[in-house]
Amino acid sequence: MKLSFQKKKAFSQTITSLIILVVLFLSCIPYFCKLDSLPIQLWDESRVSMNALCMYYNGDWGMTYYLDEPDMWNTKPPLLVWLQVIFMKLLGPGELAIRLPSALAAVATGILLFWTARKVYGNNLSGVIAAFILSTTPLFVNAHGMRTGDYDSLLLFWVSAFIFCSFFCSQAYRHERIKEAHRYLYIASLALSLAVLTKGVQALIVVPAVLAFVIFYGGPRRILKDKHLYFAFLLFVLIAGAWYLGREIKSAGYLQAIWENELGGRYFDSDSLLNRKSGYFYPTYLWEEYRWGTAIFGGCLLYAVLYGRKRSRVFALYLALCIVFYLSILSMSVTKIWWYMLPIIPPMTLIIAGIGVPVMYRLKKLYRPAVIAPVSLLLVVFFFAIPFAGIMKKIQTHESQDDLSNYLRRLTEIEDEKEIRTNPLILVYGEEYYQRAPLAFYVLQLQKRGIEVEYKKREELESGDFVCVAEQWAQEYVDARYRYEEVGREGKDIKFLRILGHRE
C-alpha cells in the first residue's frame, strides 16, 4: 500500500514536471519565432550591429568602432557587442547573430523569474505564471525589447538578477544566515557589474532603493560592519571600472563623452523634441497602452500587501519600492523613451504571479471540483491563451516596410558576386544622417566582399552615376534636379537610375 502511494506520488511529480517544461517551452516560442525575419532596425539595433560588425572584421575586442573610427557617440560598454560577435563567428554576420543574445537573455529572465517565484512563494505555479506573463507582455516582446539586438533585454536580465538576489541577501542577513547572505551579496555584485557592462549608467538607477532596503531590513549594524559588503563593492568597481579605464586609455576623451551622452547630456537635455515628454509620461504610457495589465498589477499588489503571507508581503513592498524609485528617477529626466522602463517588467510580473496559488486555494474552498475546472479553464484562456495568441499574431504579421534594407539584405545573401548587377551602386541620402544607420550593416558586408557600394548626398550626384532611390523624397529630388534614364526596378519602390547630368 505504501509502495503504491509512493509510485502515485512519483508519477504525479513527473507529470507536474513535464507540464512545467511544456509551459516554459511554450513561453519561449515568442522569443525565437521569426527572430531574423526583419532587416536591421533603426536606432539602437542599427548602431550596435555596426559596432559588432566592425569588431567582427577588425578583431579589436577592446574598442567599439563605427566604420574605421572609435565610436564616441554610442558610449555604452561592449558586453552585448561581444556576445553578438561571438554569435557572428558561429553563425556568420546576420540578423540572427545580432538578436540571439537578446532572445537568450529573455529565456534566462524567464528561468530567473521561475526560480525566484518558487523560492519566494513556495510553489511551481507562481513561477510558471511569471515566466508566461513575461513572454506575453507586448512591451517586452517587441522591437527595442527582446525582438531586436538592443541593449534592453540583456540589461533587464542582469538588473532583475541584482534586485532578486539582493532581496534574498537581506533575508539571509535578517535571519543571521551569514554564509548564505555572502553568497547572494557577491552574486548581486556580479550581476550589477554585468548590467553596467551592458548599458552603462542606466543599470545604477535602482541601486539606492535596493541598497537602502537591504541595509535597513537586513540589519544596519550587522551589514555595515561586514567586510564582505565592501569586498562586494570592490568586486563591482574592479569589473566595471576595468572597462572604463581601459577604454579611456585607448581612446582619450571617452569618459568626457560618457558625461555628455549618458550622465549630463540626455538626462538634462534631449536631442529630439519627440523625446521631451511630461513628468507623468511613464505611468500614463502604461495605463493608456496596457490598461488591463496595469489594473491587474495594481490589484495584485494591493492583495499582496493586505492579505499575503509575511514574506510575500515584504517581497511585494520591496519590488514596489524598486519600481516607484526607478520610474521616479526616469521621470525627472528630460529625455523620456518608453523602452527605458523595461526593467520594471520582471518585478511587476512577480507581484502578479504571487496571487496564483492563493486564488486557486480560495476557489477550492468556495466551490465544488465540478465548478473549479471550468473556472480554471476560463482563467487560463483569458490570462494566457488570448495574450499568447495576440503576441504570436503580431510576430507572424509584422513585416518590414523598408524596401531598401530588404534589398541590400538580399544582396548580402547572394554568394556569386557576378549575379549582383548593381555593381557599382550609389545610395542616395539627404540631410538626416541617422537614416543611413540600418543600411550601413549591409553596405559594409558588401564592401568587404569587394562589391562597390557607396553613399552620396543627393546634391553631389554626377553624370554617369548608377543610383538607387527608394524613398519618395529622393525620387522627387532627382526628378527636379537631374536628367536620368531608368535602368531597372526592384519591388514596388526601388528604382535604379543612370544620371545623365543636371537639369538646365
Short mmCIF file of C-alpha atoms in Angstrom, two decimals:
data_model
loop_
_atom_site.label_atom_id
_atom_site.label_comp_id
_atom_site.label_asym_id
_atom_site.label_seq_id
_atom_site.Cartn_x
_atom_site.Cartn_y
_atom_site.Cartn_z
CA MET A 1 0.00 0.00 0.00
CA LYS A 2 2.82 2.33 0.96
CA LEU A 3 4.73 1.45 -2.20
CA SER A 4 1.67 2.14 -4.31
CA PHE A 5 1.28 5.57 -2.70
CA GLN A 6 4.94 6.38 -3.38
CA LYS A 7 4.54 5.33 -7.03
CA LYS A 8 1.49 7.54 -7.40
CA LYS A 9 3.35 10.44 -5.82
CA ALA A 10 6.37 9.93 -8.08
CA PHE A 11 4.09 9.69 -11.13
CA SER A 12 2.28 12.87 -10.11
CA GLN A 13 5.59 14.71 -9.67
CA THR A 14 6.76 13.51 -13.09
CA ILE A 15 3.56 14.73 -14.76
CA THR A 16 3.86 18.07 -12.95
CA SER A 17 7.47 18.45 -14.11
CA LEU A 18 6.50 17.65 -17.70
CA ILE A 19 3.68 20.20 -17.61
CA ILE A 20 6.09 22.83 -16.27
CA LEU A 21 8.62 22.06 -19.01
CA VAL A 22 5.93 22.23 -21.72
CA VAL A 23 4.63 25.58 -20.44
CA LEU A 24 8.15 27.00 -20.17
CA PHE A 25 8.87 25.77 -23.70
CA LEU A 26 5.70 27.47 -24.98
CA SER A 27 6.74 30.68 -23.25
CA CYS A 28 9.98 30.66 -25.29
CA ILE A 29 8.26 30.44 -28.68
CA PRO A 30 7.62 34.22 -28.98
CA TYR A 31 11.32 34.82 -28.30
CA PHE A 32 12.60 32.84 -31.29
CA CYS A 33 9.74 32.69 -33.81
CA LYS A 34 10.82 34.57 -37.00
CA LEU A 35 13.54 36.28 -34.99
CA ASP A 36 15.59 37.12 -38.09
CA SER A 37 12.67 37.89 -40.41
CA LEU A 38 13.10 41.67 -40.29
CA PRO A 39 16.18 43.56 -41.52
CA ILE A 40 18.25 45.57 -39.06
CA GLN A 41 16.06 48.22 -37.44
CA LEU A 42 16.69 51.93 -36.94
CA TRP A 43 18.05 53.41 -33.68
CA ASP A 44 19.88 51.24 -31.16
CA GLU A 45 19.96 47.97 -33.10
CA SER A 46 21.45 49.59 -36.19
CA ARG A 47 24.20 51.27 -34.18
CA VAL A 48 25.01 48.24 -32.03
CA SER A 49 25.03 45.93 -35.06
CA MET A 50 27.60 48.18 -36.72
CA ASN A 51 29.76 48.13 -33.58
CA ALA A 52 29.58 44.32 -33.61
CA LEU A 53 30.26 44.02 -37.35
CA CYS A 54 33.29 46.33 -37.14
CA MET A 55 34.65 44.30 -34.20
CA TYR A 56 34.00 41.11 -36.17
CA TYR A 57 36.13 42.39 -39.05
CA ASN A 58 38.91 44.26 -37.21
CA GLY A 59 39.30 41.87 -34.25
CA ASP A 60 39.74 44.67 -31.70
CA TRP A 61 37.76 43.48 -28.64
CA GLY A 62 38.93 46.39 -26.51
CA MET A 63 37.28 49.17 -28.51
CA THR A 64 33.93 49.71 -30.22
CA TYR A 65 34.13 51.23 -33.69
CA TYR A 66 31.74 52.80 -36.16
CA LEU A 67 33.32 52.10 -39.54
CA ASP A 68 37.02 53.00 -39.17
CA GLU A 69 36.72 55.36 -36.21
CA PRO A 70 36.36 54.70 -32.45
CA ASP A 71 32.69 55.16 -31.61
CA MET A 72 32.39 58.20 -29.34
CA TRP A 73 28.64 58.65 -29.88
CA ASN A 74 27.44 55.25 -28.67
CA THR A 75 29.44 55.13 -25.44
CA LYS A 76 27.79 52.03 -23.94
CA PRO A 77 30.14 49.28 -22.71
CA PRO A 78 30.56 46.31 -25.05
CA LEU A 79 29.13 43.21 -23.29
CA LEU A 80 26.25 42.93 -25.77
CA VAL A 81 28.59 43.63 -28.67
CA TRP A 82 30.97 40.89 -27.50
CA LEU A 83 28.12 38.36 -27.40
CA GLN A 84 26.96 39.40 -30.86
CA VAL A 85 30.47 38.99 -32.27
CA ILE A 86 30.72 35.51 -30.74
CA PHE A 87 27.49 34.51 -32.50
CA MET A 88 28.73 36.11 -35.72
CA LYS A 89 31.78 33.86 -35.59
CA LEU A 90 29.48 30.85 -35.08
CA LEU A 91 26.67 31.75 -37.50
CA GLY A 92 28.12 34.44 -39.74
CA PRO A 93 27.18 38.15 -39.78
CA GLY A 94 23.42 38.49 -39.92
CA GLU A 95 20.27 39.41 -38.04
CA LEU A 96 20.14 36.11 -36.13
CA ALA A 97 23.60 36.64 -34.64
CA ILE A 98 22.66 40.20 -33.68
CA ARG A 99 19.39 39.20 -31.97
CA LEU A 100 20.21 35.86 -30.34
CA PRO A 101 21.77 37.47 -27.23
CA SER A 102 18.52 39.36 -26.61
CA ALA A 103 16.39 36.25 -27.10
CA LEU A 104 18.60 34.10 -24.87
CA ALA A 105 18.58 36.83 -22.22
CA ALA A 106 14.77 36.70 -22.33
CA VAL A 107 14.86 32.93 -21.78
CA ALA A 108 17.29 33.42 -18.89
CA THR A 109 14.97 36.04 -17.39
CA GLY A 110 12.06 33.60 -17.60
CA ILE A 111 14.10 30.95 -15.78
CA LEU A 112 15.15 33.54 -13.20
CA LEU A 113 11.51 34.50 -12.63
CA PHE A 114 10.51 30.85 -12.22
CA TRP A 115 13.30 30.24 -9.69
CA THR A 116 12.58 33.44 -7.75
CA ALA A 117 8.82 32.87 -7.60
CA ARG A 118 9.32 29.27 -6.48
CA LYS A 119 11.73 30.41 -3.78
CA VAL A 120 9.52 33.25 -2.50
CA TYR A 121 6.05 31.74 -2.88
CA GLY A 122 6.99 28.10 -2.34
CA ASN A 123 5.26 26.61 -5.40
CA ASN A 124 5.82 25.93 -9.08
CA LEU A 125 2.59 27.51 -10.30
CA SER A 126 3.69 31.05 -9.46
CA GLY A 127 6.96 30.50 -11.32
CA VAL A 128 5.18 29.22 -14.41
CA ILE A 129 2.77 32.17 -14.32
CA ALA A 130 5.65 34.65 -14.03
CA ALA A 131 7.58 33.17 -16.95
CA PHE A 132 4.48 33.03 -19.14
CA ILE A 133 3.41 36.58 -18.34
CA LEU A 134 6.85 37.83 -19.36
CA SER A 135 6.62 36.07 -22.74
CA THR A 136 3.17 37.55 -23.45
CA THR A 137 3.96 41.13 -22.42
CA PRO A 138 3.76 43.30 -25.59
CA LEU A 139 6.02 45.93 -24.04
CA PHE A 140 8.82 43.35 -23.77
CA VAL A 141 8.22 41.08 -26.79
CA ASN A 142 8.69 43.95 -29.17
CA ALA A 143 11.20 45.94 -31.16
CA HIS A 144 13.51 47.69 -28.67
CA GLY A 145 12.65 44.82 -26.30
CA MET A 146 13.82 41.27 -26.90
CA ARG A 147 12.90 41.03 -30.59
CA THR A 148 15.84 43.17 -31.74
CA GLY A 149 19.53 43.43 -30.93
CA ASP A 150 19.06 46.29 -28.46
CA TYR A 151 20.60 46.52 -25.01
CA ASP A 152 17.39 46.28 -23.03
CA SER A 153 16.69 42.54 -22.89
CA LEU A 154 20.18 41.76 -21.58
CA LEU A 155 20.05 44.74 -19.21
CA LEU A 156 16.67 43.57 -17.91
CA PHE A 157 18.11 40.15 -17.03
CA TRP A 158 21.11 41.48 -15.10
CA VAL A 159 19.12 44.16 -13.26
CA SER A 160 16.46 41.59 -12.32
CA ALA A 161 19.13 39.23 -11.00
CA PHE A 162 20.59 42.08 -8.95
CA ILE A 163 17.19 43.05 -7.48
CA PHE A 164 16.10 39.50 -6.62
CA CYS A 165 19.46 38.32 -5.22
CA SER A 166 19.66 41.48 -3.11
CA PHE A 167 16.30 40.59 -1.56
CA PHE A 168 17.48 37.08 -0.68
CA CYS A 169 20.68 38.62 0.70
CA SER A 170 18.66 40.86 3.04
CA GLN A 171 16.53 37.88 4.13
CA ALA A 172 19.63 35.86 4.94
CA TYR A 173 21.17 38.72 6.93
CA ARG A 174 17.93 39.24 8.84
CA HIS A 175 17.83 35.58 9.91
CA GLU A 176 21.61 35.52 10.54
CA ARG A 177 22.40 33.02 7.79
CA ILE A 178 25.66 34.83 7.09
CA LYS A 179 27.25 32.43 4.58
CA GLU A 180 24.07 32.45 2.51
CA ALA A 181 23.96 36.25 2.71
CA HIS A 182 27.52 36.49 1.44
CA ARG A 183 26.74 34.19 -1.48
CA TYR A 184 23.81 36.33 -2.62
CA LEU A 185 25.79 39.51 -1.95
CA TYR A 186 28.55 38.52 -4.37
CA ILE A 187 26.07 37.27 -6.98
CA ALA A 188 24.23 40.60 -6.77
CA SER A 189 27.52 42.48 -7.13
CA LEU A 190 28.48 40.43 -10.18
CA ALA A 191 25.03 40.92 -11.74
CA LEU A 192 25.23 44.68 -11.24
CA SER A 193 28.73 44.74 -12.76
CA LEU A 194 27.50 42.93 -15.86
CA ALA A 195 24.45 45.21 -16.04
CA VAL A 196 26.78 48.23 -16.16
CA LEU A 197 28.89 46.50 -18.83
CA THR A 198 25.67 46.09 -20.81
CA LYS A 199 24.18 49.60 -20.77
CA GLY A 200 26.27 51.77 -18.52
CA VAL A 201 24.71 54.25 -16.13
CA GLN A 202 21.09 53.12 -16.55
CA ALA A 203 21.87 49.94 -14.60
CA LEU A 204 22.65 52.02 -11.50
CA ILE A 205 19.31 53.84 -11.27
CA VAL A 206 17.67 51.32 -8.93
CA VAL A 207 20.74 50.79 -6.71
CA PRO A 208 19.90 53.39 -3.98
CA ALA A 209 16.47 51.83 -3.38
CA VAL A 210 17.87 48.29 -3.28
CA LEU A 211 20.78 49.24 -1.03
CA ALA A 212 18.52 51.11 1.41
CA PHE A 213 16.16 48.13 1.70
CA VAL A 214 18.96 45.59 2.16
CA ILE A 215 20.68 47.61 4.88
CA PHE A 216 17.59 48.52 6.89
CA TYR A 217 15.73 45.23 6.51
CA GLY A 218 18.78 43.03 6.93
CA GLY A 219 20.08 44.99 9.92
CA PRO A 220 22.22 48.14 9.58
CA ARG A 221 24.80 47.23 12.21
CA ARG A 222 25.24 43.69 11.01
CA ILE A 223 25.60 44.65 7.36
CA LEU A 224 27.63 47.85 7.62
CA LYS A 225 30.18 46.12 9.84
CA ASP A 226 30.52 43.16 7.48
CA LYS A 227 33.74 43.38 5.47
CA HIS A 228 32.16 41.34 2.67
CA LEU A 229 29.90 44.29 1.82
CA TYR A 230 33.00 46.29 0.94
CA PHE A 231 34.63 43.34 -0.83
CA ALA A 232 31.50 43.03 -2.99
CA PHE A 233 31.66 46.76 -3.75
CA LEU A 234 35.34 46.37 -4.67
CA LEU A 235 34.43 43.49 -7.00
CA PHE A 236 31.93 45.75 -8.75
CA VAL A 237 34.45 48.59 -9.08
CA LEU A 238 37.13 46.27 -10.47
CA ILE A 239 34.88 44.66 -13.09
CA ALA A 240 33.01 47.76 -14.25
CA GLY A 241 35.93 50.14 -13.78
CA ALA A 242 38.33 47.98 -15.79
CA TRP A 243 36.39 48.66 -18.98
CA TYR A 244 36.01 52.41 -18.47
CA LEU A 245 39.64 52.92 -17.52
CA GLY A 246 40.92 50.71 -20.34
CA ARG A 247 38.76 52.44 -22.93
CA GLU A 248 39.86 55.89 -21.74
CA ILE A 249 43.50 54.82 -22.06
CA LYS A 250 42.93 53.51 -25.60
CA SER A 251 40.74 56.43 -26.68
CA ALA A 252 41.24 59.66 -24.75
CA GLY A 253 38.03 61.61 -24.24
CA TYR A 254 35.83 58.54 -23.71
CA LEU A 255 34.89 59.47 -20.14
CA GLN A 256 34.03 63.00 -21.26
CA ALA A 257 31.81 61.53 -23.98
CA ILE A 258 30.04 59.41 -21.34
CA TRP A 259 29.38 62.50 -19.27
CA GLU A 260 27.90 64.28 -22.27
CA ASN A 261 25.86 61.33 -23.60
CA GLU A 262 24.76 59.41 -20.50
CA LEU A 263 25.21 61.39 -17.31
CA GLY A 264 24.53 65.03 -18.05
CA GLY A 265 23.52 65.12 -21.69
CA ARG A 266 20.35 63.09 -22.15
CA TYR A 267 19.20 63.44 -18.55
CA PHE A 268 19.16 67.24 -18.55
CA ASP A 269 18.53 67.77 -22.26
CA SER A 270 17.16 65.95 -25.29
CA ASP A 271 18.42 65.78 -28.85
CA SER A 272 14.86 65.40 -30.13
CA LEU A 273 11.63 67.22 -29.37
CA LEU A 274 9.85 63.86 -29.73
CA ASN A 275 11.58 62.62 -26.57
CA ARG A 276 10.59 65.66 -24.46
CA LYS A 277 7.51 64.50 -22.59
CA SER A 278 5.66 65.31 -19.37
CA GLY A 279 6.78 64.07 -15.98
CA TYR A 280 3.86 61.62 -15.93
CA PHE A 281 4.84 60.02 -19.24
CA TYR A 282 5.76 56.55 -17.90
CA PRO A 283 2.69 55.80 -15.73
CA THR A 284 0.47 57.43 -18.36
CA TYR A 285 2.01 55.31 -21.11
CA LEU A 286 1.50 52.12 -19.09
CA TRP A 287 -2.12 52.97 -18.38
CA GLU A 288 -3.04 54.07 -21.90
CA GLU A 289 -1.21 51.31 -23.78
CA TYR A 290 -1.67 48.39 -21.34
CA ARG A 291 -4.70 49.30 -19.27
CA TRP A 292 -5.76 45.77 -18.34
CA GLY A 293 -2.25 44.69 -17.38
CA THR A 294 -1.67 47.81 -15.28
CA ALA A 295 -5.01 47.38 -13.50
CA ILE A 296 -4.29 43.71 -12.76
CA PHE A 297 -0.86 44.64 -11.41
CA GLY A 298 -2.39 47.25 -9.10
CA GLY A 299 -4.97 44.78 -7.81
CA CYS A 300 -2.35 42.07 -7.23
CA LEU A 301 -0.09 44.49 -5.36
CA LEU A 302 -2.98 45.55 -3.13
CA TYR A 303 -3.89 41.91 -2.46
CA ALA A 304 -0.28 41.01 -1.62
CA VAL A 305 0.04 43.91 0.84
CA LEU A 306 -3.31 43.30 2.56
CA TYR A 307 -3.67 39.52 2.52
CA GLY A 308 -0.32 37.99 1.59
CA ARG A 309 1.89 35.99 3.90
CA LYS A 310 4.59 37.98 5.65
CA ARG A 311 7.39 37.03 3.25
CA SER A 312 5.20 37.61 0.19
CA ARG A 313 4.05 40.96 1.57
CA VAL A 314 7.62 42.12 2.26
CA PHE A 315 8.72 40.95 -1.18
CA ALA A 316 5.84 42.81 -2.87
CA LEU A 317 6.60 46.02 -0.96
CA TYR A 318 10.29 45.71 -1.85
CA LEU A 319 9.52 45.27 -5.55
CA ALA A 320 7.05 48.18 -5.41
CA LEU A 321 9.78 50.34 -3.85
CA CYS A 322 12.16 49.44 -6.70
CA ILE A 323 9.51 50.15 -9.35
CA VAL A 324 8.46 53.51 -7.90
CA PHE A 325 12.04 54.67 -7.32
CA TYR A 326 13.15 53.62 -10.81
CA LEU A 327 10.23 55.35 -12.53
CA SER A 328 10.71 58.46 -10.38
CA ILE A 329 14.32 58.86 -11.48
CA LEU A 330 13.38 58.26 -15.12
CA SER A 331 10.53 60.77 -14.87
CA MET A 332 12.90 63.55 -13.77
CA SER A 333 14.92 63.13 -16.95
CA VAL A 334 14.24 65.44 -19.89
CA THR A 335 14.62 62.54 -22.33
CA LYS A 336 11.78 60.04 -21.93
CA ILE A 337 11.51 56.94 -24.13
CA TRP A 338 9.18 54.04 -23.40
CA TRP A 339 11.76 51.25 -23.56
CA TYR A 340 13.76 52.86 -20.75
CA MET A 341 11.19 51.42 -18.32
CA LEU A 342 11.54 47.78 -19.44
CA PRO A 343 13.46 46.75 -16.26
CA ILE A 344 10.27 47.20 -14.20
CA ILE A 345 8.53 44.36 -16.06
CA PRO A 346 10.03 41.39 -14.12
CA PRO A 347 9.17 42.90 -10.69
CA MET A 348 5.64 43.63 -11.91
CA THR A 349 5.40 40.09 -13.25
CA LEU A 350 6.39 38.54 -9.92
CA ILE A 351 3.84 40.59 -8.00
CA ILE A 352 1.09 39.40 -10.35
CA ALA A 353 2.31 35.78 -10.23
CA GLY A 354 2.21 35.79 -6.43
CA ILE A 355 -1.60 35.59 -6.26
CA GLY A 356 -1.90 32.47 -8.46
CA VAL A 357 -1.88 29.90 -5.64
CA PRO A 358 -3.99 31.96 -3.18
CA VAL A 359 -6.66 32.33 -5.89
CA MET A 360 -6.68 28.57 -6.55
CA TYR A 361 -6.82 27.86 -2.82
CA ARG A 362 -9.83 30.15 -2.36
CA LEU A 363 -11.57 28.57 -5.35
CA LYS A 364 -11.14 25.13 -3.79
CA LYS A 365 -12.65 26.35 -0.53
CA LEU A 366 -15.61 28.10 -2.12
CA TYR A 367 -16.61 25.80 -4.98
CA ARG A 368 -17.01 22.12 -5.81
CA PRO A 369 -14.47 20.44 -8.14
CA ALA A 370 -17.06 20.43 -10.94
CA VAL A 371 -17.12 24.24 -10.79
CA ILE A 372 -13.38 24.76 -10.30
CA ALA A 373 -12.41 23.04 -13.58
CA PRO A 374 -14.34 25.35 -15.96
CA VAL A 375 -13.44 28.44 -13.91
CA SER A 376 -9.74 27.48 -14.06
CA LEU A 377 -10.03 26.89 -17.80
CA LEU A 378 -11.65 30.29 -18.25
CA LEU A 379 -8.83 31.96 -16.29
CA VAL A 380 -6.19 30.18 -18.39
CA VAL A 381 -7.87 31.26 -21.64
CA PHE A 382 -8.35 34.87 -20.54
CA PHE A 383 -4.97 35.49 -18.92
CA PHE A 384 -2.69 33.25 -21.01
CA ALA A 385 -4.16 31.84 -24.23
CA ILE A 386 -5.55 35.13 -25.57
CA PRO A 387 -2.38 37.19 -24.82
CA PHE A 388 -0.22 34.38 -26.26
CA ALA A 389 -2.29 34.29 -29.46
CA GLY A 390 -2.09 38.08 -29.71
CA ILE A 391 1.69 38.09 -29.41
CA MET A 392 2.09 35.31 -31.98
CA LYS A 393 -0.25 37.04 -34.43
CA LYS A 394 1.75 40.25 -34.14
CA ILE A 395 5.00 38.36 -34.77
CA GLN A 396 3.60 36.48 -37.76
CA THR A 397 2.11 39.54 -39.46
CA HIS A 398 4.83 42.12 -38.75
CA GLU A 399 6.69 42.89 -41.97
CA SER A 400 9.34 45.46 -42.75
CA GLN A 401 8.29 48.44 -44.86
CA ASP A 402 11.90 49.40 -45.61
CA ASP A 403 12.38 48.17 -49.17
CA LEU A 404 15.97 49.39 -49.40
CA SER A 405 17.08 47.48 -46.29
CA ASN A 406 15.35 44.36 -47.60
CA TYR A 407 17.06 44.77 -50.97
CA LEU A 408 20.55 45.24 -49.52
CA ARG A 409 19.94 42.31 -47.21
CA ARG A 410 19.17 40.10 -50.21
CA LEU A 411 22.38 41.26 -51.88
CA THR A 412 24.44 40.09 -48.89
CA GLU A 413 22.85 36.64 -49.22
CA ILE A 414 23.90 36.22 -52.88
CA GLU A 415 27.06 34.13 -52.94
CA ASP A 416 28.15 34.84 -56.54
CA GLU A 417 29.18 38.49 -56.89
CA LYS A 418 28.57 38.29 -60.65
CA GLU A 419 24.84 37.97 -60.01
CA ILE A 420 24.79 41.40 -58.34
CA ARG A 421 24.04 43.56 -61.38
CA THR A 422 24.12 46.84 -59.43
CA ASN A 423 27.90 47.00 -59.13
CA PRO A 424 28.91 49.82 -58.63
CA LEU A 425 25.91 51.18 -56.71
CA ILE A 426 25.35 54.62 -55.21
CA LEU A 427 22.79 55.04 -52.43
CA VAL A 428 21.25 58.49 -52.10
CA TYR A 429 20.68 60.07 -48.70
CA GLY A 430 19.60 63.51 -47.59
CA GLU A 431 20.08 65.69 -44.54
CA GLU A 432 19.15 63.03 -41.95
CA TYR A 433 22.43 61.18 -41.47
CA TYR A 434 20.94 58.70 -38.97
CA GLN A 435 18.73 57.21 -41.71
CA ARG A 436 21.83 55.54 -43.14
CA ALA A 437 22.42 53.50 -39.98
CA PRO A 438 20.26 50.43 -40.78
CA LEU A 439 21.76 50.28 -44.29
CA ALA A 440 25.37 50.51 -43.12
CA PHE A 441 25.26 46.97 -41.69
CA TYR A 442 24.66 45.56 -45.17
CA VAL A 443 26.78 48.05 -47.08
CA LEU A 444 29.88 47.19 -45.02
CA GLN A 445 29.38 43.47 -45.65
CA LEU A 446 29.10 44.08 -49.40
CA GLN A 447 32.17 46.33 -49.40
CA LYS A 448 34.20 43.66 -47.58
CA ARG A 449 33.34 41.29 -50.43
CA GLY A 450 34.70 43.77 -52.95
CA ILE A 451 31.31 44.98 -54.19
CA GLU A 452 31.31 48.70 -54.91
CA VAL A 453 28.58 50.31 -52.84
CA GLU A 454 28.81 53.85 -51.51
CA TYR A 455 26.73 56.75 -50.22
CA LYS A 456 26.39 60.15 -51.79
CA LYS A 457 24.48 63.19 -50.69
CA ARG A 458 21.63 63.95 -53.05
CA GLU A 459 23.23 67.21 -54.19
CA GLU A 460 26.56 65.53 -55.06
CA LEU A 461 25.39 63.20 -57.85
CA GLU A 462 27.34 63.35 -61.11
CA SER A 463 26.86 62.31 -64.71
CA GLY A 464 27.38 58.55 -65.09
CA ASP A 465 26.45 57.66 -61.50
CA PHE A 466 24.42 54.46 -61.12
CA VAL A 467 21.93 55.43 -58.43
CA CYS A 468 19.47 53.54 -56.27
CA VAL A 469 16.49 55.54 -54.98
CA ALA A 470 13.82 54.11 -52.69
CA GLU A 471 12.19 56.93 -50.73
CA GLN A 472 9.70 59.34 -52.26
CA TRP A 473 11.74 62.39 -51.25
CA ALA A 474 14.82 61.01 -53.05
CA GLN A 475 12.86 60.36 -56.23
CA GLU A 476 11.32 63.84 -56.16
CA TYR A 477 14.73 65.47 -55.60
CA VAL A 478 16.32 63.58 -58.50
CA ASP A 479 13.33 64.34 -60.76
CA ALA A 480 13.63 68.05 -60.07
CA ARG A 481 17.40 68.48 -60.48
CA TYR A 482 18.82 65.73 -62.72
CA ARG A 483 18.36 64.19 -66.12
CA TYR A 484 18.45 60.39 -65.92
CA GLU A 485 17.41 57.14 -67.50
CA GLU A 486 15.66 54.38 -65.57
CA VAL A 487 17.54 51.09 -65.98
CA GLY A 488 15.70 48.81 -63.57
CA ARG A 489 13.33 48.29 -60.65
CA GLU A 490 13.26 46.16 -57.53
CA GLY A 491 9.94 45.67 -55.79
CA LYS A 492 7.41 48.47 -55.90
CA ASP A 493 9.53 51.39 -54.62
CA ILE A 494 13.18 50.87 -55.58
CA LYS A 495 14.40 52.35 -58.86
CA PHE A 496 17.85 52.15 -60.47
CA LEU A 497 18.78 55.27 -62.41
CA ARG A 498 21.71 56.31 -64.59
CA ILE A 499 22.41 60.02 -64.03
CA LEU A 500 22.90 61.84 -67.35
CA GLY A 501 23.53 65.32 -65.98
CA HIS A 502 21.98 68.33 -64.25
CA ARG A 503 18.81 69.90 -65.48
CA GLU A 504 19.29 73.33 -67.04
#
